[in-house]
Amino acid sequence: MARKIAIVGAGAVGGYAGAHMVQAGEDVTFIDPWPAHVEHMRKHGLRVTHAMDVAEFSVPVRALDVTDAQQLAKENRSTSPSSA
């Protein structure tokens, strides 16, 4: 089974590191507390630029608002066999 990676906080550091992981083929979900930022990432992906002579790139991403992630966690706990 392929691993899944969650990046909590898709600001400068999380966005940069996660975008490189997506570009490398990893299964990454970005979780961010700012609904407008989540919506922008869903529509436009992430664009990485560099200060030096390195080509910029964009990647499509899967992004969740932190409240969506909390709801998924609650649903998972209530349906897992260990919670019975």
PDB file of C-alpha atoms in Angstrom:
ATOM      1  CA  MET A   1       0.000   0.000   0.000  1.00  0.00           C
ATOM      2  CA  ALA A   2       1.367   3.418  -0.947  1.00  0.00           C
ATOM      3  CA  ARG A   3       1.927   5.840   1.869  1.00  0.00           C
ATOM      4  CA  LYS A   4      -0.188   8.940   2.243  1.00  0.00           C
ATOM      5  CA  ILE A   5       1.281  12.207   3.487  1.00  0.00           C
ATOM      6  CA  ALA A   6      -0.582  15.028   5.204  1.00  0.00           C
ATOM      7  CA  ILE A   7       0.960  18.497   5.370  1.00  0.00           C
ATOM      8  CA  VAL A   8      -0.690  20.551   8.117  1.00  0.00           C
ATOM      9  CA  GLY A   9      -0.173  24.189   7.278  1.00  0.00           C
ATOM     10  CA  ALA A  10       0.320  24.992   3.602  1.00  0.00           C
ATOM     11  CA  GLY A  11       2.182  28.255   3.998  1.00  0.00           C
ATOM     12  CA  ALA A  12       5.659  28.963   2.651  1.00  0.00           C
ATOM     13  CA  VAL A  13       7.438  25.983   4.227  1.00  0.00           C
ATOM     14  CA  GLY A  14       4.643  23.396   4.089  1.00  0.00           C
ATOM     15  CA  GLY A  15       3.631  24.448   0.580  1.00  0.00           C
ATOM     16  CA  TYR A  16       7.219  24.335  -0.704  1.00  0.00           C
ATOM     17  CA  ALA A  17       8.052  20.962   0.819  1.00  0.00           C
ATOM     18  CA  GLY A  18       4.700  19.427  -0.087  1.00  0.00           C
ATOM     19  CA  ALA A  19       4.763  20.695  -3.670  1.00  0.00           C
ATOM     20  CA  HIS A  20       8.151  19.058  -4.171  1.00  0.00           C
ATOM     21  CA  MET A  21       6.726  15.815  -2.757  1.00  0.00           C
ATOM     22  CA  VAL A  22       3.758  15.998  -5.152  1.00  0.00           C
ATOM     23  CA  GLN A  23       6.143  16.662  -8.036  1.00  0.00           C
ATOM     24  CA  ALA A  24       8.090  13.540  -6.998  1.00  0.00           C
ATOM     25  CA  GLY A  25       4.903  11.446  -7.186  1.00  0.00           C
ATOM     26  CA  GLU A  26       3.934  11.238  -3.510  1.00  0.00           C
ATOM     27  CA  ASP A  27       0.265  11.164  -2.402  1.00  0.00           C
ATOM     28  CA  VAL A  28       0.025  14.437  -0.441  1.00  0.00           C
ATOM     29  CA  THR A  29      -2.980  16.146   1.150  1.00  0.00           C
ATOM     30  CA  PHE A  30      -2.601  19.725   2.361  1.00  0.00           C
ATOM     31  CA  ILE A  31      -4.589  20.744   5.456  1.00  0.00           C
ATOM     32  CA  ASP A  32      -4.879  24.470   6.104  1.00  0.00           C
ATOM     33  CA  PRO A  33      -6.961  26.616   8.490  1.00  0.00           C
ATOM     34  CA  TRP A  34      -7.698  29.383   5.946  1.00  0.00           C
ATOM     35  CA  PRO A  35     -10.761  28.519   3.814  1.00  0.00           C
ATOM     36  CA  ALA A  36      -9.827  31.036   1.095  1.00  0.00           C
ATOM     37  CA  HIS A  37      -6.341  29.535   0.804  1.00  0.00           C
ATOM     38  CA  VAL A  38      -7.765  26.001   0.609  1.00  0.00           C
ATOM     39  CA  GLU A  39     -10.170  27.072  -2.141  1.00  0.00           C
ATOM     40  CA  HIS A  40      -7.364  28.786  -4.080  1.00  0.00           C
ATOM     41  CA  MET A  41      -5.177  25.674  -3.854  1.00  0.00           C
ATOM     42  CA  ARG A  42      -8.060  23.503  -5.049  1.00  0.00           C
ATOM     43  CA  LYS A  43      -8.621  25.729  -8.079  1.00  0.00           C
ATOM     44  CA  HIS A  44      -5.050  26.658  -8.985  1.00  0.00           C
ATOM     45  CA  GLY A  45      -2.749  24.165  -7.259  1.00  0.00           C
ATOM     46  CA  LEU A  46       0.542  25.384  -5.809  1.00  0.00           C
ATOM     47  CA  ARG A  47       3.160  27.367  -7.704  1.00  0.00           C
ATOM     48  CA  VAL A  48       6.727  27.231  -6.450  1.00  0.00           C
ATOM     49  CA  THR A  49       9.148  29.994  -7.347  1.00  0.00           C
ATOM     50  CA  HIS A  50      12.776  30.380  -6.378  1.00  0.00           C
ATOM     51  CA  ALA A  51      15.000  33.356  -5.708  1.00  0.00           C
ATOM     52  CA  MET A  52      17.819  31.830  -7.751  1.00  0.00           C
ATOM     53  CA  ASP A  53      17.986  30.569 -11.335  1.00  0.00           C
ATOM     54  CA  VAL A  54      15.777  27.535 -10.747  1.00  0.00           C
ATOM     55  CA  ALA A  55      12.722  26.960 -12.903  1.00  0.00           C
ATOM     56  CA  GLU A  56       9.397  27.557 -11.182  1.00  0.00           C
ATOM     57  CA  PHE A  57       6.724  24.870 -11.327  1.00  0.00           C
ATOM     58  CA  SER A  58       3.070  24.311 -10.468  1.00  0.00           C
ATOM     59  CA  VAL A  59       1.372  21.177  -9.193  1.00  0.00           C
ATOM     60  CA  PRO A  60      -2.297  20.289  -8.698  1.00  0.00           C
ATOM     61  CA  VAL A  61      -3.015  19.467  -5.063  1.00  0.00           C
ATOM     62  CA  ARG A  62      -5.640  17.925  -2.803  1.00  0.00           C
ATOM     63  CA  ALA A  63      -6.462  20.434  -0.075  1.00  0.00           C
ATOM     64  CA  LEU A  64      -8.717  20.255   2.971  1.00  0.00           C
ATOM     65  CA  ASP A  65      -9.831  22.886   5.422  1.00  0.00           C
ATOM     66  CA  VAL A  66      -8.823  21.914   8.958  1.00  0.00           C
ATOM     67  CA  THR A  67     -12.514  21.511   9.883  1.00  0.00           C
ATOM     68  CA  ASP A  68     -12.931  19.002   7.016  1.00  0.00           C
ATOM     69  CA  ALA A  69      -9.992  17.012   8.377  1.00  0.00           C
ATOM     70  CA  GLN A  70     -11.489  17.082  11.878  1.00  0.00           C
ATOM     71  CA  GLN A  71     -14.797  15.752  10.520  1.00  0.00           C
ATOM     72  CA  LEU A  72     -13.032  12.931   8.655  1.00  0.00           C
ATOM     73  CA  ALA A  73     -11.202  11.960  11.841  1.00  0.00           C
ATOM     74  CA  LYS A  74     -14.462  11.848  13.795  1.00  0.00           C
ATOM     75  CA  GLU A  75     -16.145   9.745  11.102  1.00  0.00           C
ATOM     76  CA  ASN A  76     -13.182   7.365  10.983  1.00  0.00           C
ATOM     77  CA  ARG A  77     -13.231   6.869  14.759  1.00  0.00           C
ATOM     78  CA  SER A  78     -16.939   6.118  14.793  1.00  0.00           C
ATOM     79  CA  THR A  79     -16.694   3.505  12.029  1.00  0.00           C
ATOM     80  CA  SER A  80     -13.443   1.796  12.996  1.00  0.00           C
ATOM     81  CA  PRO A  81     -13.733  -1.736  14.421  1.00  0.00           C
ATOM     82  CA  SER A  82     -11.739  -0.750  17.522  1.00  0.00           C
ATOM     83  CA  SER A  83     -14.384   1.805  18.539  1.00  0.00           C
ATOM     84  CA  ALA A  84     -17.083  -0.844  18.962  1.00  0.00           C
TER      85      ALA A  84
END
